[in-house]
XYZ file of C-alpha atoms in Angstrom:
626
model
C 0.000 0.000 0.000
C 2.795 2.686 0.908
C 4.777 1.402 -1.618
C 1.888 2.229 -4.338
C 1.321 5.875 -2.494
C 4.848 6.773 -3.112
C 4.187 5.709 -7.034
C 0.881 7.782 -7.343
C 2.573 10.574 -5.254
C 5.829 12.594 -6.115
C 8.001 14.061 -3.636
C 7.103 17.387 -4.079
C 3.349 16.144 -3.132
C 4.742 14.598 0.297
C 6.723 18.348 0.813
C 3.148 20.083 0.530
C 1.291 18.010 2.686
C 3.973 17.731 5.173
C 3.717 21.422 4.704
C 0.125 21.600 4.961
C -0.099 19.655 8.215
C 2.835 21.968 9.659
C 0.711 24.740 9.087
C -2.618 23.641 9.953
C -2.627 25.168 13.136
C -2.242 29.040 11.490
C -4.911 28.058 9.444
C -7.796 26.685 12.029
C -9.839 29.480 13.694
C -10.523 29.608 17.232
C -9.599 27.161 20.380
C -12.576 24.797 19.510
C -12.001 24.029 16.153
C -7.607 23.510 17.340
C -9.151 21.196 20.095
C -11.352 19.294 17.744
C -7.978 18.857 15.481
C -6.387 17.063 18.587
C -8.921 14.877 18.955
C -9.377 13.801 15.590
C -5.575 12.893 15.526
C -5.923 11.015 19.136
C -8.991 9.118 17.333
C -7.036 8.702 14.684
C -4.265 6.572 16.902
C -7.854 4.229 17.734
C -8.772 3.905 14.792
C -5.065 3.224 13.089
C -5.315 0.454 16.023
C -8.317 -0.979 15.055
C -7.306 -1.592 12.090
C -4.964 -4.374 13.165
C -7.320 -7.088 14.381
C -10.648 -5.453 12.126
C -8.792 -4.561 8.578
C -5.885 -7.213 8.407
C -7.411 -10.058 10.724
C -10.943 -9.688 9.666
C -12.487 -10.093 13.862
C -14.835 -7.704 14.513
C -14.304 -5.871 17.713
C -16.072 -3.156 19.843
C -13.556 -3.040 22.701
C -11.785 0.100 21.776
C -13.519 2.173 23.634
C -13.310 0.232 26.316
C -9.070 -0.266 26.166
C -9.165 3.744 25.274
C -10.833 4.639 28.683
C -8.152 2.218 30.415
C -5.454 3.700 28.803
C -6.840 7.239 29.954
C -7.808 6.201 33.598
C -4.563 4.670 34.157
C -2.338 7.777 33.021
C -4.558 9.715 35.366
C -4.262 7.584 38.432
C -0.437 7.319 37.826
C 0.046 10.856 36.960
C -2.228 12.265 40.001
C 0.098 10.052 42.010
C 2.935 11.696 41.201
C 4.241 9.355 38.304
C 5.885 11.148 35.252
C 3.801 10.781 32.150
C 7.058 9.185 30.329
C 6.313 6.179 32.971
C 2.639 6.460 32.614
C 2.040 5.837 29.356
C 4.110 2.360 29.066
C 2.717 1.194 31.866
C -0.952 2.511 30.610
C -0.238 0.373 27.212
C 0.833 -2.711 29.099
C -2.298 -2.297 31.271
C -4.725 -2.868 27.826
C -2.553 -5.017 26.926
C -2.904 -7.529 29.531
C -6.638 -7.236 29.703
C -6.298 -7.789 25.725
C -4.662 -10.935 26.676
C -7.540 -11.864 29.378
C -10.562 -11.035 26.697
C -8.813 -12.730 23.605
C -7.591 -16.076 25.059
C -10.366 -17.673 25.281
C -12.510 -16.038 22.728
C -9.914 -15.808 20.000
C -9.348 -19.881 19.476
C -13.192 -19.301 18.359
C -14.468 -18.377 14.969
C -17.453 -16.424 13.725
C -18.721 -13.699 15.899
C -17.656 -14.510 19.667
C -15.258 -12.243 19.449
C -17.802 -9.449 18.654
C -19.921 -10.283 21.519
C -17.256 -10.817 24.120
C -15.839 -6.657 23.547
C -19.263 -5.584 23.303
C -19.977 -7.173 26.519
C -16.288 -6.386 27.800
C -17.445 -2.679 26.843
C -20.205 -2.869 29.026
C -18.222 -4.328 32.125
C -15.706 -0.971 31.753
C -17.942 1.493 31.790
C -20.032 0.133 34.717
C -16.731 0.116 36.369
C -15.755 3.080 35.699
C -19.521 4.554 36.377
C -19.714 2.903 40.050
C -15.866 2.690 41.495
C -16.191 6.134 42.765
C -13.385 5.603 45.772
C -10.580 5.155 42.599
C -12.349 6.627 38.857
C -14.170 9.424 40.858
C -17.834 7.867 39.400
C -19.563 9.693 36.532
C -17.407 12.735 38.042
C -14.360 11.379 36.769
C -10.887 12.824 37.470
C -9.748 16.292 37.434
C -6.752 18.113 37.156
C -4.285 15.562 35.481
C -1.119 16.862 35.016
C 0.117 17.459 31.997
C 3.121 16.352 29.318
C 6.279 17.859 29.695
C 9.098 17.909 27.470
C 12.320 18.637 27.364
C 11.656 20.361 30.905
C 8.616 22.395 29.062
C 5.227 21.852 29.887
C 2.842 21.641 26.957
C 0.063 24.578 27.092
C -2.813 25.392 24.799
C -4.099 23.428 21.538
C -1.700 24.315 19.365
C 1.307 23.337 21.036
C -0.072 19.757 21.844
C -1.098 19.496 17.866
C 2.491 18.933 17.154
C 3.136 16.425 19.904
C -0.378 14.494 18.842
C 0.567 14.803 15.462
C 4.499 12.864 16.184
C 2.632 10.180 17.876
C 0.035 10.001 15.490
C 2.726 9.938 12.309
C 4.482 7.282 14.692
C 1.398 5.099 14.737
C 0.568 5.280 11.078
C 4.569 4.427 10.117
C 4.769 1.597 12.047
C 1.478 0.095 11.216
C 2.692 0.295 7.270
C 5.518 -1.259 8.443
C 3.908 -4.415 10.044
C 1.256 -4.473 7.198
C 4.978 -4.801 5.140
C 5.950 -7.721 6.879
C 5.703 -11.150 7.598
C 3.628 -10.688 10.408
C 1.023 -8.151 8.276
C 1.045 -10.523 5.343
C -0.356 -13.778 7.871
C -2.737 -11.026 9.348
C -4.336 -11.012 5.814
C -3.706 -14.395 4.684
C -5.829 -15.074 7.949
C -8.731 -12.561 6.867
C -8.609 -13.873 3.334
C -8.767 -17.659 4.136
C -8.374 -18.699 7.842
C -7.782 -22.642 6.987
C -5.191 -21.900 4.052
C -3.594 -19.785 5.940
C -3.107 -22.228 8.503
C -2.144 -25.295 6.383
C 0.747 -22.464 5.019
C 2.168 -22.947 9.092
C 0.475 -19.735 10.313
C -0.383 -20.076 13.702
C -4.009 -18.114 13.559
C -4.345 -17.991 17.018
C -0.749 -16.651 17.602
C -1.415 -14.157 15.016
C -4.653 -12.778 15.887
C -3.574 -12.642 19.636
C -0.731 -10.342 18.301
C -3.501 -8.052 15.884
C -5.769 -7.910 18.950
C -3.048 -6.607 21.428
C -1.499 -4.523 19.213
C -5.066 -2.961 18.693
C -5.141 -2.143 22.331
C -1.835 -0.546 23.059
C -2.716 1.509 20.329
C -5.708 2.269 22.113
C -3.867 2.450 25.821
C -1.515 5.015 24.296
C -4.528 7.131 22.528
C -6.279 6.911 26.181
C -2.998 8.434 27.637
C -1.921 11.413 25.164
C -6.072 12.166 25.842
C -6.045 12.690 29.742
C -2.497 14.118 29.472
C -3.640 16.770 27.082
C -6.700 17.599 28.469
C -6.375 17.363 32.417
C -9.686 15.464 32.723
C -11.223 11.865 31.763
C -14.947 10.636 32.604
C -16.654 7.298 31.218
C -19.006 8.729 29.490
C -16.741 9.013 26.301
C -15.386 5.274 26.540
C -19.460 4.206 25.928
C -20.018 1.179 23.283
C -21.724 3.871 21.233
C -18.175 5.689 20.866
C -16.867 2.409 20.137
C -19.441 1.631 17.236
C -18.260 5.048 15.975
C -14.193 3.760 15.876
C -15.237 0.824 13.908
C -17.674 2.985 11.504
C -14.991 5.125 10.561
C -13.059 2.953 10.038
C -15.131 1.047 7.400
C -16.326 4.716 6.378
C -12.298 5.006 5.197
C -11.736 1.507 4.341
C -11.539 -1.288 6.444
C -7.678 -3.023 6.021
C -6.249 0.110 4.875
C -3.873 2.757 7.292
C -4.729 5.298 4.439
C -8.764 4.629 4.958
C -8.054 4.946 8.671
C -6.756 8.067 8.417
C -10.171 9.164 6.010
C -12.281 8.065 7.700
C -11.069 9.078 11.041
C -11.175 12.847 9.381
C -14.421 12.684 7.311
C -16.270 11.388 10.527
C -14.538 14.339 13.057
C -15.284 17.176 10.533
C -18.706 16.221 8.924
C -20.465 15.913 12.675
C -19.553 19.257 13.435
C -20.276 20.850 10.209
C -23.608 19.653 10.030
C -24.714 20.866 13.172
C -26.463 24.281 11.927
C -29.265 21.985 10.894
C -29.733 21.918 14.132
C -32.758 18.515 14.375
C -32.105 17.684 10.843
C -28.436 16.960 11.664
C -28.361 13.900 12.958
C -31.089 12.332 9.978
C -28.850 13.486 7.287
C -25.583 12.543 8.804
C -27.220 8.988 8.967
C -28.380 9.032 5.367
C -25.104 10.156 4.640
C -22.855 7.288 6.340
C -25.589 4.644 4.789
C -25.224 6.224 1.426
C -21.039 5.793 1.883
C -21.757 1.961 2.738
C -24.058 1.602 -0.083
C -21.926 3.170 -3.133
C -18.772 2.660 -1.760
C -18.480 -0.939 0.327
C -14.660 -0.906 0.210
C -14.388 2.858 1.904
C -13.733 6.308 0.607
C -10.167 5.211 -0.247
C -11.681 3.445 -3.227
C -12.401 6.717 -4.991
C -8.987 6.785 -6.433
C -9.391 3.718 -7.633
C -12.580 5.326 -9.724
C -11.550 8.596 -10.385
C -10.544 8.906 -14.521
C -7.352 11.526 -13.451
C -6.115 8.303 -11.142
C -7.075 5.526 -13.643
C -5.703 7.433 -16.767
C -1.880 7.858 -14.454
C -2.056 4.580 -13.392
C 0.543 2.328 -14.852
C -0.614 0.175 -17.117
C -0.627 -3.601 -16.401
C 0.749 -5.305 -19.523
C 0.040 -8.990 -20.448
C 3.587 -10.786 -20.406
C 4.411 -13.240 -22.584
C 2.762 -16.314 -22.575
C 6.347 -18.214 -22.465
C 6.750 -16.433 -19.382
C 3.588 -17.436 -17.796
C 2.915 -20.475 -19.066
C 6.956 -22.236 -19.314
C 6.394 -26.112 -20.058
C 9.173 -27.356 -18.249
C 9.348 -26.460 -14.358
C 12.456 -24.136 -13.905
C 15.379 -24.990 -11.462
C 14.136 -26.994 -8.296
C 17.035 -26.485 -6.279
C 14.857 -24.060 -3.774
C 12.929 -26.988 -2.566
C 16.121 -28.699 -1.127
C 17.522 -25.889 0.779
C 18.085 -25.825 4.194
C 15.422 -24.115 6.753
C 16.658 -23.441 10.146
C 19.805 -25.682 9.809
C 17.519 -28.606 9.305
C 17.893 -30.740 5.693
C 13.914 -29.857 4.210
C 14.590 -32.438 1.385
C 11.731 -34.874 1.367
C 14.036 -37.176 0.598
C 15.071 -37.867 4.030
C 11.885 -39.051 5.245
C 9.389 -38.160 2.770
C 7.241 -41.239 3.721
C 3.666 -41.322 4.898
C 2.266 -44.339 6.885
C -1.806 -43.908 7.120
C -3.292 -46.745 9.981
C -6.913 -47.871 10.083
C -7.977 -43.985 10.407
C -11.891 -43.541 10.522
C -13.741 -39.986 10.067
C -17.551 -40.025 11.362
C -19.670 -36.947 10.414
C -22.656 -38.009 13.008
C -23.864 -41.254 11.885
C -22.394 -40.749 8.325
C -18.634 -42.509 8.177
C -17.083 -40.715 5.223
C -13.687 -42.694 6.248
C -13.881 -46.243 7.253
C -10.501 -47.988 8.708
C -8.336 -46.686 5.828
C -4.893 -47.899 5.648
C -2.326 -47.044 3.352
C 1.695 -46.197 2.963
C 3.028 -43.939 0.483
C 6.850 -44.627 -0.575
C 9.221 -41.510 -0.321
C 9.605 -39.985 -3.383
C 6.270 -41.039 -5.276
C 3.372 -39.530 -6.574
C 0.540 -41.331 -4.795
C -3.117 -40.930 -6.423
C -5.699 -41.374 -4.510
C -9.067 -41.667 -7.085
C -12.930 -42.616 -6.366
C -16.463 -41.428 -7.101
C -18.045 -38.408 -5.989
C -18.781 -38.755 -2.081
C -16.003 -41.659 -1.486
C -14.087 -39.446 0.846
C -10.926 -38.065 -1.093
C -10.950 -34.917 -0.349
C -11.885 -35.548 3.482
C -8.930 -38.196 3.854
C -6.500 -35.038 2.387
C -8.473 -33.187 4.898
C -7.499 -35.424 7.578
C -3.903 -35.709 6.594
C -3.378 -32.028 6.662
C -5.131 -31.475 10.050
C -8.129 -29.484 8.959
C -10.088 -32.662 10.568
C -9.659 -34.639 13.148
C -9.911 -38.045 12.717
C -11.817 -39.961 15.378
C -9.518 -43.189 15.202
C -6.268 -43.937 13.891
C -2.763 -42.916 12.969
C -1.085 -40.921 10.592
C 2.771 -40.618 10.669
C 5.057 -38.482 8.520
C 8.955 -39.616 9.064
C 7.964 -40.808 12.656
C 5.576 -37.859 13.522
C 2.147 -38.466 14.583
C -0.157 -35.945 12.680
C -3.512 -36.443 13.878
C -4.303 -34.235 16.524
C -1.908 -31.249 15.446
C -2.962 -28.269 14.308
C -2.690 -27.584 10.211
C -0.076 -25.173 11.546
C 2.185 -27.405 12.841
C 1.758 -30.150 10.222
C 2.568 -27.955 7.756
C 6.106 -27.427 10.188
C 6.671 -30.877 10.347
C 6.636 -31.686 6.651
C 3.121 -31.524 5.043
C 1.583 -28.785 2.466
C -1.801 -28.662 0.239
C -3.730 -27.200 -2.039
C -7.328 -26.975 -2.397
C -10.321 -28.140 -4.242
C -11.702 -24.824 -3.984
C -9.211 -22.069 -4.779
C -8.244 -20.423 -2.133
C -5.493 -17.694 -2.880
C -5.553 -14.606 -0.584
C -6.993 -12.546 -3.237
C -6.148 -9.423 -1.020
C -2.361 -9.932 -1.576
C -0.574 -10.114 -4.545
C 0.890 -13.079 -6.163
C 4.370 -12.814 -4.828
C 2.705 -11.988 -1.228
C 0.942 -15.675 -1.027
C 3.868 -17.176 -1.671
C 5.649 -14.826 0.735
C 3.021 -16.503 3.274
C 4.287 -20.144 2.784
C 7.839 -19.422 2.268
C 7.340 -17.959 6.087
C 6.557 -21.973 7.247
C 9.376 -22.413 9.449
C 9.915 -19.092 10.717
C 6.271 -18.216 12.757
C 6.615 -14.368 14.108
C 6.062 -13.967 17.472
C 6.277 -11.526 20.088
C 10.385 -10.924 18.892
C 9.472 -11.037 15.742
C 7.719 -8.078 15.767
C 9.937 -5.889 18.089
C 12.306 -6.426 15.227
C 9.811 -5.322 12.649
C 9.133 -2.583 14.908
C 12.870 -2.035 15.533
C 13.521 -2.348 11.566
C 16.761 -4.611 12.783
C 18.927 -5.899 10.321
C 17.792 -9.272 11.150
C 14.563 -8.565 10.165
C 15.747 -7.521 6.324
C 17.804 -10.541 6.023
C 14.594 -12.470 6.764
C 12.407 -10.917 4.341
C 14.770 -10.680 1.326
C 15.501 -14.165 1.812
C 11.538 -14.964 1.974
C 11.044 -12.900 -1.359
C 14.042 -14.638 -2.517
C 12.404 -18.068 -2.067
C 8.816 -16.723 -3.231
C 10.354 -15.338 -6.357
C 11.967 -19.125 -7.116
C 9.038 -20.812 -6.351
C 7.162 -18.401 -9.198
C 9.519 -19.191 -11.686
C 9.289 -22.821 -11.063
C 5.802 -22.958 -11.918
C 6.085 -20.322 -14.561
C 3.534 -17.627 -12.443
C 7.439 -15.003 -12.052
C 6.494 -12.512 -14.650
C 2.623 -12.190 -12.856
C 4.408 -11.741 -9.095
C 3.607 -8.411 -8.655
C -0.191 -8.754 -9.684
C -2.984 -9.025 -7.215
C -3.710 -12.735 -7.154
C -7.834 -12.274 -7.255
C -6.645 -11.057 -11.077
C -5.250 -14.263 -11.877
C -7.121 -16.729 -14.391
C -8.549 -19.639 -12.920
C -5.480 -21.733 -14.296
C -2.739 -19.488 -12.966
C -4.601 -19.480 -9.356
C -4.126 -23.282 -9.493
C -0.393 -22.930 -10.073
C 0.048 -19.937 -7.418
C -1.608 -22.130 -4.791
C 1.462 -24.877 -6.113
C 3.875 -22.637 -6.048
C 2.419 -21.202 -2.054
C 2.977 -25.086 -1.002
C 6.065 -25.737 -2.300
C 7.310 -22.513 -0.372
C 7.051 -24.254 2.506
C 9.788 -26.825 1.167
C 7.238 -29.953 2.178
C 8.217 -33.479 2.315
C 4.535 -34.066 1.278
C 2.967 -32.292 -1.168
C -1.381 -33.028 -0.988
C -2.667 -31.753 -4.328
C -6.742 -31.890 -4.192
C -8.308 -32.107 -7.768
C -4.851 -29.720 -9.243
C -6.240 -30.269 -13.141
C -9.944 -28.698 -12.003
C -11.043 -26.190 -14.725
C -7.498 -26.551 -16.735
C -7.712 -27.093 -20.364
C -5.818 -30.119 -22.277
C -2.644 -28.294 -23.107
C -3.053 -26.327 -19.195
C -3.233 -30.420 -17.490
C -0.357 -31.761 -19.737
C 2.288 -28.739 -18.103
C 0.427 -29.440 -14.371
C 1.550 -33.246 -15.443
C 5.370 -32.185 -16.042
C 5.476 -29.808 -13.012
C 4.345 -32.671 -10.753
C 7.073 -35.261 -12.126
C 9.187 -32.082 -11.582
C 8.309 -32.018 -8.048
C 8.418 -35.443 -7.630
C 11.860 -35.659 -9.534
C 13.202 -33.010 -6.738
C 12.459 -35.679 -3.989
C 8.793 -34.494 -3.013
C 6.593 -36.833 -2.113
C 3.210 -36.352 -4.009
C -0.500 -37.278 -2.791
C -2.909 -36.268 -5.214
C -6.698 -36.538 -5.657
C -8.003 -36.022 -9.016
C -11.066 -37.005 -11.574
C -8.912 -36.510 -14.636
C -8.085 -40.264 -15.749
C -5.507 -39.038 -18.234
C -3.592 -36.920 -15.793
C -3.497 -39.498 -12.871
C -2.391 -42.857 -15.294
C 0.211 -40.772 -16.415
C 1.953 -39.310 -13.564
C 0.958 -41.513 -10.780
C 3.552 -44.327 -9.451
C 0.497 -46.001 -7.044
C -3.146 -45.682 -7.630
C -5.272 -46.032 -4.608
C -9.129 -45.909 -5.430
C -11.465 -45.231 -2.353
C -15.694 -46.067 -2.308
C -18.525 -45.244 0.355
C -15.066 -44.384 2.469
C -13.406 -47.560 2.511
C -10.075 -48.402 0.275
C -11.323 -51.074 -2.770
C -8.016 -51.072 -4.407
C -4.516 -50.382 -4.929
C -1.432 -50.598 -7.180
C -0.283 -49.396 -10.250
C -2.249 -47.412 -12.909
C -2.336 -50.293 -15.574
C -3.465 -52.824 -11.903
C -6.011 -50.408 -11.097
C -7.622 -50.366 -14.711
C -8.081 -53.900 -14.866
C -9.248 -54.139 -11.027
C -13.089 -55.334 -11.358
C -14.153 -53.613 -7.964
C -12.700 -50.109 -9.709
C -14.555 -50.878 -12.454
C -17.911 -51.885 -10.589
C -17.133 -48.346 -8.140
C -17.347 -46.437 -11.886
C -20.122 -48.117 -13.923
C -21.542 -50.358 -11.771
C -21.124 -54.341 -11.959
C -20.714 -55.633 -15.567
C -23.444 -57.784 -16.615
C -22.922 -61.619 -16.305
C -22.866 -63.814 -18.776
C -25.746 -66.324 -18.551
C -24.301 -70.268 -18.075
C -28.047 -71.277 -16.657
C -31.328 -70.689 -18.049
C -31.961 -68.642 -14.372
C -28.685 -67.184 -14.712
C -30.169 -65.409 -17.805
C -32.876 -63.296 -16.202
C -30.134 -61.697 -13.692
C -30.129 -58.341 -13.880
C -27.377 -56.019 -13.100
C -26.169 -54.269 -9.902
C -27.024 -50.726 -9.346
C -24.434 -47.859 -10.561
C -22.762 -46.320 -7.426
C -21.074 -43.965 -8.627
């Protein structure tokens, strides 16, 4: 995103709004309209918060508020009792922080809306709090005569002089949340929005990862609470109300939900527009309504999409041109030798134990058993189909491999690892990527981005992680040149190098197959699951997937592959294994599968017998299964 601002921008354009900003506070008449300033860039520190676990991680919260007021209450307590503001506001942002950790432990393992419901609840339990513990918050009161910042031995007076300290922090906040949307850390935050499970089966650890979005949202927060009571002198609960929460998140979507840019927007549209529709006095409120619906309606992605549909911006746009289709498209897989590097001192070569042993593992979905007792071993090195009728439980046994179920009985061991009950996360670490049936690229990122994502396997960002992205450490640029390094190789090796810098929703359907290839095989797996690779892929599209997967399998990757396309899987495939109504009917090679009569009963249905007895004659044949 910053990277395509400083395209669309020039330098001189930066100077004048740098400019612009410096002299805002010449330009603004009167002390209200200065103090109305300040708190659209402390709301603006929310908001660029908010963003974190709401634009990148997709989780809906309403706990700003709530961390904002705890941020502002704990400056003032500290402060009040004689604590310099320099210590108050660290220990302010460690206090959200913690109670970030208490809210999203247990709600943050959960999907869909709990979340939502636990910080609009959380909300509630604040401000009661802060209503009814007179003896410490001073009740709806509140707390007076907070001292104030000082710096550099000078005590910050009057509006304008804290605009220039507001706006540092608020610059500060908005540069380092580009910076994390830049990194590793931002790209799984996305990946996770985008497609929770693929991200996961790329060795993201979700819950990690939203723990860190959710934290960061409320140190943001703490810190906005802080520079708030310190600059005014007073705090009372009324402001930290769900309602002002419901007005973070609104202007934030208002701007453009998972953008710092539509933060920053919609953080100003929603501070000026109030204010200068209030001469209509009862009308104000109905039109400012009508207006923010009207904003939802016309422009769902947030007033940062008008640039995106303004002529002047489309006509100065660079243009995207087509490359060459020997470029895209390259028959033969390009040099392999990425796949056998080293990760964390560690040989990744499937080669050294690229095996798969699969014991008597059974999948119940209620009283429907879509996997019944299956055994089977896949030999290191192979390409291992696994084929069947619609229903027999393919793409729920490479659903079980890769951890996205749990199977109720059995064992599954890569190299001596048990992988049932592991998270996809963690079987991706130990040795096992996918693909999916249905697509699933994060369509938010661009090509070289996803990739990015899986090439990231064996090096999960936590907590140090992103003090060095924070710190910019020269660790930190190692890490992600050698991740776009690796990315960049694993593009070229399925052909998709000249399209890395293209969104990957943009792709065709073919070169979205590929990517999602080329995203596993970032991860340097000792077993590669492919789950129906040749869908929606023309004749001359399956014959190069067919020479990229003896590529694979030629650089010691050991391939498991479910796929309807009979041509594809008899000439690839080194064992066949052909699944019915969950239970394994067959195995062996291609041309022993063929001639197997159970496959061949599983597809058309028993052949009729030839009648030796005058009863024999009136038999009629078995039912088609498939």
């Amino acid at each position: 995103m910053s990277r395509g601002l400083m395209q669309k921008f020039s330098r001189p354009s930066w100077l004048a709004g740098l400019a612009a900003l410096l002299l805002l506070p010449a330009l603004v008449p009167g002390q209200y309209a200065m103090q109305l300033v300040n708190l659209g860039l402390i709301s603006l520190i929310v908001v660029v918060g908010l963003n974190f676990i709401t634009g990148y991680c997709g989780q809906i919260n309403f706990a700003q508020a709530a961390f904002w007021g705890i941020g502002a209450y704990a400056t003032a307590l500290l402060t009040l009792n004689g604590v310099s503001f320099w210590f108050a506001l660290p220990l302010a942002a460690l206090a959200t922080g913690l109670c970030s950790l208490l809210l999203g432990v247990p709600t943050l393992r959960l999907r869909a809306f709990y979340l939502a419901m636990a910080t609009i609840a959380f909300g509630e339990i604040v401000q009661l709090v802060l209503v009814h513990w007179e003896t410490v918050t001073g009740g709806t009161s509140g707390l007076r005569n907070v001292p104030g910042i000082t710096l550099f031995g000078h005590t910050l007076t009057g509006h304008r002089e804290h605009y220039y300290f507001l706006l540092a922090w608020a610059a500060l906040g908005l540069g380092l949340s580009l910076r994390i949307r830049a990194s590793q850390i931002g790209r799984a935050m996305i990946a996770l929005r985008d497609s929770e499970i693929a991200a996961e089966v790329m060795g993201v650890d979700t819950v990690r990862t939203k723990m860190l979005a959710f934290t960061l949202s409320s140190v943001y927060a703490g810190v906005a609470g802080s520079l708030y009571v310190s600059s005014l002198h007073y705090v009372s609960p009324d402001l930290f109300s769900n309602a002002q929460a419901v007005l973070f998140f609104v202007m934030l979507v208002i701007g453009g939900v998972g953008s710092a840019v539509g933060a920053v927007v919609g953080t100003a549209v929603l501070t000026v527009l109030p204010e200068a529709l209030r001469f209509l006095k009862e009308w104000y409120l109905v039109l400012y309504g009508v207006g923010i619906i009207l904003m939802v309606c016309f422009l769902p992605e947030g007033l940062v999409s008008l640039r995106q549909r303004l002529p002047g911006w489309r006509r100065s746009a660079p243009a995207m041109t087509e490359p060459a289709a020997a470029d895209v498209d390259a028959a033969q897989p390009a040099d392999a030798r990425f796949l056998t590097a080293r990760v964390d001192g560690a040989a990744s070569n499937a080669r050294t134990a690229g095996g798969m042993s699969v014991q008597a593992v059974t999948q119940r979905f209620g009283g429907l058993v879509a996997l019944d007792a299956v055994s089977l071993q896949v030999a290191p090195g192979t390409v291992h189909a696994v084929i069947g009728p619609n229903g027999s439980g393919k793409t729920t046994f490479l659903n079980v491999l890769s951890g996205a179920y749990v199977a109720q009985a059995g064992s599954v061991q890569l190299g001596g690892t048990e992988l049932i009950g592991r998270r996809p996360s963690a079987i991706a670490r130990a040795g096992l990527s996918r693909t999916f049936q249905n697509i699933r690229v994060y369509k938010s990122l661009s090509a070289l981005e996803n990739v990015m994502v899986g090439a990231a396997c064996h090096q999960p960002a936590g907590w140090r992680g992103l003090l060095a992205i924070l710190a910019g450490t020269a660790a930190h640029r190692r890490q992600e040149q050698a991740l776009r390094e690796t990315a960049l190789q694993a593009l070229h090796f399925v052909g998709l190098a000249a399209l890395a810098e293209r969104p990957a929703g943009s792709l065709a359907y073919a070169q979205q197959r590929l990517l999602e290839i080329a995203r596993a095989l970032a991860t340097r797996p000792r077993v590669l699951l492919l789950d129906e690779p040749a869908a929606g892929m023309n004749p001359q599209e399956s014959t190069r997937l067919m020479a990229l997967i003896v590529a694979i399998r030629d650089a010691g990757i050991t391939v498991v592959f479910v796929e309807h396309n009979v041509r594809l899987v008899m000439g690839v495939s080194d064992t066949v294994t052909v699944f019915d109504f969950g239970k394994k009917i067959a195995e062996g090679t291609p041309q022993q599968v063929q001639a197997d009569e159970a496959v061949i009963a599983a597809y058309l249905g028993r052949p009729r017998q030839t009648p030796s007895t005058p009863n024999a004659a009136a038999a009629t044949p078995e039912p088609d299964h498939a």
